[in-house]
XYZ file of C-alpha atoms in Angstrom:
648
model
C 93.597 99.021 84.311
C 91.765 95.985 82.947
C 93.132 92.443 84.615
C 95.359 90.772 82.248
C 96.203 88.353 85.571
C 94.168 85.530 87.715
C 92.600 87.728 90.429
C 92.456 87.202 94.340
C 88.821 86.060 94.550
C 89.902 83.102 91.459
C 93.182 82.679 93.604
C 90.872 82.634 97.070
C 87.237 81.759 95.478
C 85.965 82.196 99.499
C 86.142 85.768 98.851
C 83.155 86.010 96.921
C 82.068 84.562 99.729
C 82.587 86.863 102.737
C 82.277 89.775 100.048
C 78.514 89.417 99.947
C 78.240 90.586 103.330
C 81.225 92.823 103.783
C 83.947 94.562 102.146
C 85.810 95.950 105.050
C 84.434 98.557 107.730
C 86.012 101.769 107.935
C 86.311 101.413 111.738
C 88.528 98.098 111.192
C 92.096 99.097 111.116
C 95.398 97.251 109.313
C 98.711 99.150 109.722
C 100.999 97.826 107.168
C 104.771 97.688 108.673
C 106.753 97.585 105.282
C 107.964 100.207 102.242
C 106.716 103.501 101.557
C 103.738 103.013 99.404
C 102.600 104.602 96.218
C 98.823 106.255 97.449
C 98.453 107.555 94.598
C 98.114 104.524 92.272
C 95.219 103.993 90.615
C 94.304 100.993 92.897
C 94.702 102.729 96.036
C 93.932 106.200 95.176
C 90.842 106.292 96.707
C 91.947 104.088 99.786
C 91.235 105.138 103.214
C 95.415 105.017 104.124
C 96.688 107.412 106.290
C 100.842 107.822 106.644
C 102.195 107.481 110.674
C 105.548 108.779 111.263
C 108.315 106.015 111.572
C 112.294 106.428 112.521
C 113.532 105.058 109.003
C 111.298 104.636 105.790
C 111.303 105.400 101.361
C 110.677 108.626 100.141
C 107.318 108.550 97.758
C 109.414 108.476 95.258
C 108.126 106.981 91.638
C 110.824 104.138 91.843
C 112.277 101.332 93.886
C 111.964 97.818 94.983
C 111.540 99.144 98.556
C 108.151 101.237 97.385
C 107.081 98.422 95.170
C 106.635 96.077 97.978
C 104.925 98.627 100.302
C 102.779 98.903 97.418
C 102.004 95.796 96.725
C 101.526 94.412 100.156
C 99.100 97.279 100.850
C 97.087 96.806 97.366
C 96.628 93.079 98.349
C 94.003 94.635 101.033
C 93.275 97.720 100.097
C 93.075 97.911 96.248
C 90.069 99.867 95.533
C 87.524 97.356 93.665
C 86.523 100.047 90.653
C 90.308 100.150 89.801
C 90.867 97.226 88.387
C 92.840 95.717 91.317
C 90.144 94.038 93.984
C 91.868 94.452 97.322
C 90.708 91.385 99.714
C 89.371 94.525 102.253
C 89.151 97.787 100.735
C 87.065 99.583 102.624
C 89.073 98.965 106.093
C 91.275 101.686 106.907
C 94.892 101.625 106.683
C 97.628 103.077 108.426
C 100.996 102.536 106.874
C 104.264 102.684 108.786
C 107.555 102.325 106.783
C 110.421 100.596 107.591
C 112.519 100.197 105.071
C 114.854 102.498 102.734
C 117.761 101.805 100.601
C 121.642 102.127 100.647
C 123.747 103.943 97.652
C 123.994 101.285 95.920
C 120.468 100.655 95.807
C 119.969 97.530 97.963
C 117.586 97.567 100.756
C 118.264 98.521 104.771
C 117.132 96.256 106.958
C 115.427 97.791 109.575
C 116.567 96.970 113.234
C 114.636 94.890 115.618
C 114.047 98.105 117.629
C 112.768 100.033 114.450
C 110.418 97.407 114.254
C 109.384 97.331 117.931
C 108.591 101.272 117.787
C 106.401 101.001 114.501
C 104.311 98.448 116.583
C 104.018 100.568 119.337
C 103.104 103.570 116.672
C 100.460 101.286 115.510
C 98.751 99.834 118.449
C 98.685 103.453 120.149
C 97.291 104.824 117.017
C 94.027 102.196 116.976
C 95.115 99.013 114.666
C 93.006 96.278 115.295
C 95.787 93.978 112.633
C 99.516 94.901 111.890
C 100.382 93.173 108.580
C 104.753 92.497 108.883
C 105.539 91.257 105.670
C 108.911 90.585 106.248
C 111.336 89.034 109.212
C 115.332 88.626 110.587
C 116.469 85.466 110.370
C 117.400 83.669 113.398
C 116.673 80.091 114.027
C 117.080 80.733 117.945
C 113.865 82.469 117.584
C 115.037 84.936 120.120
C 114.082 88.669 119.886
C 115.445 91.638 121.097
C 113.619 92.379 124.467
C 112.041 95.326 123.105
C 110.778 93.733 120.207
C 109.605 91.207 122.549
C 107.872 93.216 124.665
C 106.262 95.517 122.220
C 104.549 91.806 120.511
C 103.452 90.992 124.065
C 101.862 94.530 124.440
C 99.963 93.529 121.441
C 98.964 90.336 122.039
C 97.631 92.020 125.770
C 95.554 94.353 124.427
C 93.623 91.855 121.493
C 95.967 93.587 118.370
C 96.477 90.675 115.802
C 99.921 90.934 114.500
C 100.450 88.408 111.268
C 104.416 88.045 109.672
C 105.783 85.912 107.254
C 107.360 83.049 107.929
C 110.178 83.921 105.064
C 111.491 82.425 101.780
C 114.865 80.633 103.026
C 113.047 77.583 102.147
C 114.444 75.458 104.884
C 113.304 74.415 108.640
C 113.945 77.769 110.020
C 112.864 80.528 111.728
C 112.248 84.376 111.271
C 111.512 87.379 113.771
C 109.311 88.223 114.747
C 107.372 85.453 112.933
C 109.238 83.319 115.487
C 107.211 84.645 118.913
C 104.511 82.986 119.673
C 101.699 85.039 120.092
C 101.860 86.178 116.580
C 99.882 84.834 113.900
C 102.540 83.271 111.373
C 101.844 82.566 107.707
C 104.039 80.579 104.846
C 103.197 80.110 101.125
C 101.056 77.127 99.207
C 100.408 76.609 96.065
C 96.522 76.887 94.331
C 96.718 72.854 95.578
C 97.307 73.482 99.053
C 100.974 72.341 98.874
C 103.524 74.357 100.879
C 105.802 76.772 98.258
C 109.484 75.432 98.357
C 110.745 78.830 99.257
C 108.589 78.707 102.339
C 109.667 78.197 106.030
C 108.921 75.633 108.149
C 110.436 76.455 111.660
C 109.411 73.977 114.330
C 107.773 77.432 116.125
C 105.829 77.928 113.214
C 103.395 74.545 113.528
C 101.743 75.788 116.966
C 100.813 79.326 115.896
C 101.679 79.422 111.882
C 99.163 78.587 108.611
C 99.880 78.501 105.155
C 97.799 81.158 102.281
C 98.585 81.454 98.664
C 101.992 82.777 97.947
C 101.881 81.910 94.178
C 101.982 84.640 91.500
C 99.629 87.487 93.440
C 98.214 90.016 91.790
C 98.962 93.509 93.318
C 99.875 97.370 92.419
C 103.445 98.497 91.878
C 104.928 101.999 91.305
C 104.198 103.724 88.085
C 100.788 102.506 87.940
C 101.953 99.181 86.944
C 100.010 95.697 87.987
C 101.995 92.624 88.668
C 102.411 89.081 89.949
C 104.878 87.987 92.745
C 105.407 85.522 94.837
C 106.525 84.838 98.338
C 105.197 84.427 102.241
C 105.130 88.575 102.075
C 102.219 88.195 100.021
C 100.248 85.201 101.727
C 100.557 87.323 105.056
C 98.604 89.982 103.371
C 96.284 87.618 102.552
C 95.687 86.349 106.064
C 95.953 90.167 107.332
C 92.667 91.036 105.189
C 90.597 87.620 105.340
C 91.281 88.712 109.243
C 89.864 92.209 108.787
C 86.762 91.292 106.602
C 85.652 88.847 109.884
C 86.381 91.643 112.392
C 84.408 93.713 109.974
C 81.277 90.829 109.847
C 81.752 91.224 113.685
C 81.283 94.981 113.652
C 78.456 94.954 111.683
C 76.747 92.373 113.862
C 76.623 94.181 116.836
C 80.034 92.611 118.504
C 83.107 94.096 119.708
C 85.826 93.065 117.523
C 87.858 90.509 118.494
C 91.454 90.020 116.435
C 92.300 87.458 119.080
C 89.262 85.230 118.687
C 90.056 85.486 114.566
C 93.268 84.576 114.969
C 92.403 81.379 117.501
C 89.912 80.636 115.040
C 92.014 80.942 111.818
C 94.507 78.238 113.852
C 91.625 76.259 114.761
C 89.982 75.494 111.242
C 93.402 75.548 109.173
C 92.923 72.381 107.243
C 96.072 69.773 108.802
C 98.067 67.093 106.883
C 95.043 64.153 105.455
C 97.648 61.556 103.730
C 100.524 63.215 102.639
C 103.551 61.769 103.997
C 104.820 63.023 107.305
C 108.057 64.753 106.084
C 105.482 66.653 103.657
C 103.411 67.618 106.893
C 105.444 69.381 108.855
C 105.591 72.165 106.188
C 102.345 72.827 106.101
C 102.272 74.011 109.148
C 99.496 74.116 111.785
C 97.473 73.349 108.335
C 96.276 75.394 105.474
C 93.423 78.469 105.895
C 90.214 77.249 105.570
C 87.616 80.449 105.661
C 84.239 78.840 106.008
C 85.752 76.759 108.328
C 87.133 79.761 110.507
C 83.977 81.494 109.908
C 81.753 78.428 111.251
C 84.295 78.135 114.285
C 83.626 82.130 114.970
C 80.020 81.490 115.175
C 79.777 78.350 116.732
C 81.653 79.492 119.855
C 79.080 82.826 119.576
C 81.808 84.755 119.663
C 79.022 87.244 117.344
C 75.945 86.628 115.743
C 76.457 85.860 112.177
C 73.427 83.586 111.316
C 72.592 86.211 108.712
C 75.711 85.045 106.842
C 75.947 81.474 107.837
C 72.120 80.914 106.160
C 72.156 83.235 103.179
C 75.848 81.428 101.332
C 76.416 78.161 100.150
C 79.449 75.772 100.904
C 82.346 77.134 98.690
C 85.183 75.580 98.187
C 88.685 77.948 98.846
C 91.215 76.253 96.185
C 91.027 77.783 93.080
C 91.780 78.043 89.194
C 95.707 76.958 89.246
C 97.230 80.406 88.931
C 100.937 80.492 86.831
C 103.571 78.866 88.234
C 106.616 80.149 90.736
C 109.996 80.061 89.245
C 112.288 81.017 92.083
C 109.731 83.280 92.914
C 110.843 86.082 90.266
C 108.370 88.540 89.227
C 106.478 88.556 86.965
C 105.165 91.213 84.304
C 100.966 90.538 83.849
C 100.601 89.229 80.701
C 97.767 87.140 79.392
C 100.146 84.066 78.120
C 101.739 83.587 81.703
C 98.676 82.490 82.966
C 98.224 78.438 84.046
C 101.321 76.705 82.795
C 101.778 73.012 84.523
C 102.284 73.035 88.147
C 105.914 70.523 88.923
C 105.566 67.384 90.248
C 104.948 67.093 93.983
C 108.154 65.943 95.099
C 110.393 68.523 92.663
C 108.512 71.339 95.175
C 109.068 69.358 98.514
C 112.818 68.594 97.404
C 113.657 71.745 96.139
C 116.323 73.329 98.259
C 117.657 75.802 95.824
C 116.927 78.681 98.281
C 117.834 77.491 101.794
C 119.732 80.204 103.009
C 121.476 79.515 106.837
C 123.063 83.026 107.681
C 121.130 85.708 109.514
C 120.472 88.959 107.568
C 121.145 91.153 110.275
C 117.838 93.178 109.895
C 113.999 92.781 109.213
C 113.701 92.588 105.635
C 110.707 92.441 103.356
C 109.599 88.878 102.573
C 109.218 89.185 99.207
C 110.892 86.170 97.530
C 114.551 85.491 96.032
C 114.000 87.965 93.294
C 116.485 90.293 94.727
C 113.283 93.175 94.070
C 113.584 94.460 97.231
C 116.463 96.910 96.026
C 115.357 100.857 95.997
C 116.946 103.795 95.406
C 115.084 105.704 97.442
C 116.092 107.716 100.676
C 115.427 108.012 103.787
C 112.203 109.748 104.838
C 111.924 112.846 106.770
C 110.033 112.335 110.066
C 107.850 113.993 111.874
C 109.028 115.271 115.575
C 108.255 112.137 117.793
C 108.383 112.971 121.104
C 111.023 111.557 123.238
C 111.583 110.487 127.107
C 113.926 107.853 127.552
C 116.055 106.066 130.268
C 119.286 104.238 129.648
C 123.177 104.481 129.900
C 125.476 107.112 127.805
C 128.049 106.036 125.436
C 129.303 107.090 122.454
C 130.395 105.694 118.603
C 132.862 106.651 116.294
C 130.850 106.512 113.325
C 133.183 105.371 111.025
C 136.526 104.523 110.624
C 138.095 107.158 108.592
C 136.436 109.634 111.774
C 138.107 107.392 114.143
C 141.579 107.510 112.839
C 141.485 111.391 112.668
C 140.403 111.723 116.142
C 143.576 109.400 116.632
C 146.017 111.645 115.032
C 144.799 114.756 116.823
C 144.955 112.997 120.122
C 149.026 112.046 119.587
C 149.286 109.186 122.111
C 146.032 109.099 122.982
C 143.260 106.747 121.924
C 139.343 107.821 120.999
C 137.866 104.438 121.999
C 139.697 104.791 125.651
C 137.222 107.383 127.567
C 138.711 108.706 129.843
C 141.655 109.625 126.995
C 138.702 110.954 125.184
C 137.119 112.818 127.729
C 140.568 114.818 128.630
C 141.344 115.475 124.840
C 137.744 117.239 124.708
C 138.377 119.260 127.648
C 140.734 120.882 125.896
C 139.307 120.786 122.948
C 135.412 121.390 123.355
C 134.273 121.995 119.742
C 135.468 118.334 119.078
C 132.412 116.863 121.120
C 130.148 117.426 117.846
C 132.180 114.796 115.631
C 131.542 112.058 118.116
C 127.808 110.586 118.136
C 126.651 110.296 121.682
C 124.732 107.389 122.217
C 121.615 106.067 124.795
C 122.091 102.160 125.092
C 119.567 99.585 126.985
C 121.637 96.341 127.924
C 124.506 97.035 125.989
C 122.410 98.014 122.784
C 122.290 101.848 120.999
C 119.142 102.661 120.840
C 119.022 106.461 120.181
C 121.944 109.135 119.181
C 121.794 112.268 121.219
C 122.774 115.169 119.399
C 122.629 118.747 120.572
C 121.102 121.428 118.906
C 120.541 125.427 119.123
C 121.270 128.004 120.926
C 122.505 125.541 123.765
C 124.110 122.958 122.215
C 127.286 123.798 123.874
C 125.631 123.513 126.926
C 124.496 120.339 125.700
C 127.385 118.895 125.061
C 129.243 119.829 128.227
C 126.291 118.146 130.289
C 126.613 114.542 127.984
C 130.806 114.961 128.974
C 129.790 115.168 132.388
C 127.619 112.396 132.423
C 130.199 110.068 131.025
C 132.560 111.053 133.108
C 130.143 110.688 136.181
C 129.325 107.188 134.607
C 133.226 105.886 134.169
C 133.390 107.131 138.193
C 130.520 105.148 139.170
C 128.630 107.914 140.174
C 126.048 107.314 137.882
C 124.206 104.746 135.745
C 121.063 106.160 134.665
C 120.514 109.223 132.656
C 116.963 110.561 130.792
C 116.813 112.440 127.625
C 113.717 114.156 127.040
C 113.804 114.934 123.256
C 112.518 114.786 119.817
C 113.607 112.439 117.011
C 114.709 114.384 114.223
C 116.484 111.675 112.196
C 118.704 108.750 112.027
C 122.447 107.813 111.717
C 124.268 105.167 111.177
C 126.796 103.787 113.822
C 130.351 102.103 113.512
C 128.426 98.317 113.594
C 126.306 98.998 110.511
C 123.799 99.903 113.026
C 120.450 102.938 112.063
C 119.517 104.393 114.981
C 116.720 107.636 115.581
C 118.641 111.195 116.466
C 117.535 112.941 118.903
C 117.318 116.324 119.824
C 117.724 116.612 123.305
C 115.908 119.127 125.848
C 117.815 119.968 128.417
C 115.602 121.028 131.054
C 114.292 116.959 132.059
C 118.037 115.360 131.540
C 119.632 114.053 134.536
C 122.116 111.569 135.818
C 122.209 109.584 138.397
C 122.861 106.006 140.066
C 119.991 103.765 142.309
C 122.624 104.267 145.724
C 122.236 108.196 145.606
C 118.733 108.135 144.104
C 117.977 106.099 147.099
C 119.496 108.049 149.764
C 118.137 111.382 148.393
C 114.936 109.638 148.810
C 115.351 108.155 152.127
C 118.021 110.205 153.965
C 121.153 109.000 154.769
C 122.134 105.558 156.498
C 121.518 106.210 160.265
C 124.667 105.750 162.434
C 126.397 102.572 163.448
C 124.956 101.221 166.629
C 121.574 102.127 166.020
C 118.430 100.421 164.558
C 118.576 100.328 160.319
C 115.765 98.137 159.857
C 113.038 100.876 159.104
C 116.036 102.300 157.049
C 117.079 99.278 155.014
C 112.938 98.131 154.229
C 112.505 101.282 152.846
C 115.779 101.652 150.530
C 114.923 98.339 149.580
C 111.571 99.397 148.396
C 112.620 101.961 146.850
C 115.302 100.497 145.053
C 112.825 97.905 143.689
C 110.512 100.231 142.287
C 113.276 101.548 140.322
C 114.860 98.767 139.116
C 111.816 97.069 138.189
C 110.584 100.241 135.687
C 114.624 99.999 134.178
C 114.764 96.212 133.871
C 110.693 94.835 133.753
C 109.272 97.982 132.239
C 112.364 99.006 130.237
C 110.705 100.556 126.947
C 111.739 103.076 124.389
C 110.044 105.951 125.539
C 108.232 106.786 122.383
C 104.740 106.056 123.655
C 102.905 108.607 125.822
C 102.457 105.569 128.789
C 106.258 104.779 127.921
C 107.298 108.615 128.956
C 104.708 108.636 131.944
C 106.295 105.549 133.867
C 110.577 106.945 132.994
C 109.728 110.100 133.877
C 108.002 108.621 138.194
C 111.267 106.740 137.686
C 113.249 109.994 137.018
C 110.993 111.547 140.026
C 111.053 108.876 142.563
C 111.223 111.725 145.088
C 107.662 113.087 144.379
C 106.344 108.998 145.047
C 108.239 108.671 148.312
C 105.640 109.188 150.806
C 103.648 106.297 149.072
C 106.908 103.912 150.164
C 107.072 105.716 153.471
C 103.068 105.063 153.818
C 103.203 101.385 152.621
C 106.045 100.068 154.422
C 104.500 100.994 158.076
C 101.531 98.890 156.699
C 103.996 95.827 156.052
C 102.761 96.463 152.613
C 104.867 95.471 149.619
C 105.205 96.864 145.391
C 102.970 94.392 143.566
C 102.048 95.944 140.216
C 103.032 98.982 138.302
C 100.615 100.204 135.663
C 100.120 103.159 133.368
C 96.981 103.928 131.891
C 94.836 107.063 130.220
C 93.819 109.548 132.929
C 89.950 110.206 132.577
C 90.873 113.677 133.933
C 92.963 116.293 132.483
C 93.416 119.837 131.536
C 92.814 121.021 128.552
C 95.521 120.561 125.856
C 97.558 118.146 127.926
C 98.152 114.432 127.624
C 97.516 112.970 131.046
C 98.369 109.619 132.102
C 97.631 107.792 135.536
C 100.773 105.598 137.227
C 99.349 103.170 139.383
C 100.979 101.135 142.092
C 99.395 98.461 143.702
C 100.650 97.390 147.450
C 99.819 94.074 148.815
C 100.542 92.277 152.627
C 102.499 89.137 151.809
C 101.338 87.961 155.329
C 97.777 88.640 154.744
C 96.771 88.255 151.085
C 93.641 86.181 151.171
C 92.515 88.729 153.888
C 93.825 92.162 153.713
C 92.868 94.818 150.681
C 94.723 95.813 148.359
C 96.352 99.727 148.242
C 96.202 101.368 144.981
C 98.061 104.740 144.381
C 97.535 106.969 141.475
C 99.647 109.970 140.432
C 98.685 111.675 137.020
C 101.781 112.852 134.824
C 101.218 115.122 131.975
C 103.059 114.189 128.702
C 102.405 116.893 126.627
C 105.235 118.453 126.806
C 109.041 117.326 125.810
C 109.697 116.928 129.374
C 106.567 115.366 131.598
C 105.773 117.479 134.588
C 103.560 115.690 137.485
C 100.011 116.997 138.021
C 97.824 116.878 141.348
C 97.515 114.935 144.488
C 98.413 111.314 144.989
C 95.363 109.411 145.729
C 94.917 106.147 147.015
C 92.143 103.732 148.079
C 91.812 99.633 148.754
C 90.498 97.464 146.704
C 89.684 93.443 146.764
């Protein structure tokens, strides 16, 4: 595999640089949210990559545009240095997540918002210190879905660095999750500094976005094949290991590291516009990545102690050799006559508008460039049996239209997408429950299909018929579905979402009024005193609504199944309310975090609620109440006592 290309360190001479004292340490983490990857190319062969289950993702097939740029992302940091291919940090460890698979006809899924907010949540429970998204949804709103949202906060909470690509519309717009603004955002220059004309330059982008070469990058494809593309995929997985080589100096400095003080200081010593002209500016960005810079910000603020490095290298500049030029970023075979043609005038790349693109793409897709390579053939992946405890309202989907206008003609006068039609014409007809995908939404969007399975899957559906019907009634608006994903479908809208198998035993029904009442008793009579009566339902009624509406999650994490499952179980925290309330005490915080106690084999986590006086907060502790719910099992079960104590 000898380099017929320009290689990373001539395309990012700083590298040599940082490489003197580090090449990645094993204990840094990058989970790579993309394509399946090819692990067993030459250049990553040796890698330290271990595969996490995801709800949609390639086969390891030897083919497709999908595995090609999971490949080639991942070789960018991980591409083993006696292979041919030097990898900006190959001895980190990587955990790769994919995303993405491929239609009939070849071209690329886009994965949902939601797939995307569950691969996060994969990787931060499973240890990443950086999640490299190569790839984004347009939407110039810059508005996620809440999940998505939430799952970027939960990141940016607990120090995880999470760098996307701004995209390759080449216009003054905006990608997700690139657009939220704790993440780290990165576009495309050229070996001059110059922003790529395929790059984006959403106003979001200039508080919390940089620019890293995009241009022709050297990386591993499938078949044991090297190549050059371009596109902001590629700079991102630049920034993603520069990031991971100073967590790494960090590390081996005796500090804890910190992905949130890289990323401040990657922000911090980007290089800004000097005296290019102010429509130019903008589209660089907060600037362009300057490593010594970042690295002399890191140390200055003694956020470690890196004098070792900062006396032992010289001053080295980060442009490089001019690497080939991008032509509507198409790829590029290696071959030794491709290398350094003339770079276009300056204002043919700032004029160039050839690629603005304003129509959303209805998915994340891989940010790979206006090649069209992101096409695979490959299918779906089987998945391993996530564990599932979620909370949300039933419907149901059609799947398709040729299923929808045979349930029509069975039904004579009837009409599937009418419910309570529906729910009559299965009563009669029982077996025709299995042709209708049953659905768990959160505000109005699928995010699971419920399918029964087994010996009681008759039972199974029966129980989701009730619960619709129970929901059209008003008698409920909750349900939970303990379960494992088994697979995906796709709905009527175009839609992917996770299957799951449901377990029974944990799936309920209900609405907040009856919830409420079971908790609290029933109203007392007219005439008499309903204060004590009305504080607590109110309480009550909080908690729950703020664990469906504040803490509304997917369920797929262990602390995500621990908090649905005490809203499931409100009965078992009553007393606390009961307790509280005589105190004038009110709900302040809910939190879920690892129990330090637990029996052996299970998977214990602590729900916390924190009580507060309004009247009395500068004076009065704090109550804290913690009940330990054991996860290890499809459905959660509640272990020990409640305990409680006051705290400052």
């Amino acid at each position: 595999m000898k380099a017929a290309y320009r290689t990373i360190h001539e395309i990012v001479p700083a590298l040599n640089w940082l490489w003197k004292e580090t090449k990645g340490e094993p204990t840094i983490s990058i989970a790579i949210i993309d394509g399946q990857v090819d692990t067993q190319h030459p250049a990553l062969k040796r890698a330290n990559l271990t595969r996490l289950g995801t709800n949609s993702g390639c086969t390891n097939s030897a083919k497709g545009a999908s595995i090609q740029h999971g490949t080639h992302v991942t070789s960018i940091i991980f591409g083993q240095h006696d292979s041919g291919l030097k990898g900006i940090a190959p001895h980190c460890k990587g955990l790769l997540l994919p995303v993405y698979f491929n239609d009939k006809q070849g071209n690329i899924t886009p994965c949902s918002q939601l797939d995307l907010a569950k691969a996060i949540t994969t990787a931060t429970l499973e240890g990443a210190h950086i999640i490299n998204i190569s790839g984004g949804e347009w939407n110039n709103s810059g508005e996620a879905h809440p999940l998505l949202k939430k799952a970027i906060e939960q990141c940016a909470k607990k120090k995880v660095l999470v760098v996307t690509a701004a995209g390759n519309d080449g216009c003054e717009c905006l990608h997700i999750p690139g657009a939220l603004p704790s993440v780290l955002t990165v576009g495309g220059m050229d070996a001059r500094g110059a922003p790529l004309p395929f790059s984006n330059w959403g106003k979001a982008y200039r508080q919390h976005g940089l620019l890293a070469p995009a241009e022709n990058i050297p990386g591993a494809i499938d078949q044991n094949q090297l190549t050059v593309r371009s596109g902001t995929s590629f700079a991102t997985a630049i920034v993603s290991g520069i990031a991971a080589l100073l967590l790494s100096i960090q590390k081996q400095h005796c500090c804890l590291p910190d992905p949130a003080a890289v990323k401040a200081a990657l922000l911090e010593g980007a290089d800004g516009c000097n005296d290019w002209q102010n429509t130019f500016c903008q589209r660089l960005l907060k600037g362009r990545i300057n490593i010594k810079k970042t690295y002399s910000i890191i140390h200055s603020k003694n956020l470690c102690n890196m004098e070792k490095l900062q006396q032992n290298h010289s001053n080295v500049e980060i442009t490089g050799p001019v690497p080939s030029r991008v032509d509507d970023q198409t790829v590029e075979k290696v071959e030794p006559s491709g290398i350094n043609p003339e770079l276009p005038p300056m204002h043919e790349m700032v004029q160039n508008n050839s690629l603005v693109k304003n129509e959303p793409s209805n998915g994340i897709l891989p940010s790979c460039g206006g090649d069209k390579s992101c096409n695979c053939k490959n299918k779906p992946a089987v998945q391993s049996h996530q564990k599932v405890y979620a909370l949300g309202s039933l419907g149901y989907d059609l799947g398709s239209s040729s299923r929808r206008e045979s349930l029509s003609q069975q039904m004579g006068d009837k009409h599937p997408d009418n419910p309570l039609q529906l729910l009559a014409y299965l009563e009669k007809h029982p077996w025709e429950a299995a042709s209708i995908t049953w659905t768990l939404t959160l505000n109005s969007t699928p995010i699971y299909a419920i399918r029964p399975a087994g010996s009681f899957a008759a039972e199974g559906f029966k129980r989701l018929q009730q619960f619709l019907h129970d929901q059209i009634n008003l008698k409920a608006d909750r349900i939970s579905v303990p379960g494992v994903i088994v697979g995906q479908t796709k709905l009527m809208s175009g839609q992917t979402v996770p299957i799951i198998h449901q377990e029974l035993r944990g799936m309920y029904n209900w609405n907040i009024e009856a919830l409420t009442n079971s908790i609290v008793g029933q109203p007392p009579a007219k005439g008499t005193d309903r204060s004590a009566y009305e504080q607590k339902s109110s309480a009550i009624e909080n908690f729950l609504q703020r664990i469906y509406h504040e803490l509304q999650n997917l369920g797929v994490a262990p602390q995500e199944r621990a908090i649905n499952y005490a809203a499931t179980n409100a009965l078992n925290v009553a007393n606390i309310f009961t307790e509280t309330l005589q105190d004038n005490m009110q709900l302040d915080t809910i939190e879920v975090e690892k129990s330090a106690v637990c029996r052996m084999g299970a998977d214990c986590w602590d729900v916390l609620l924190t009580f507060f006086d309004p009247e009395n907060q500068m004076t009065r502790a704090r109550r804290v109440f913690r009940f330990t719910i054991d996860v290890s099992d499809v459905s959660p079960v509640m272990i020990g006592a409640v305990r409680s104590w006051s705290v400052r």
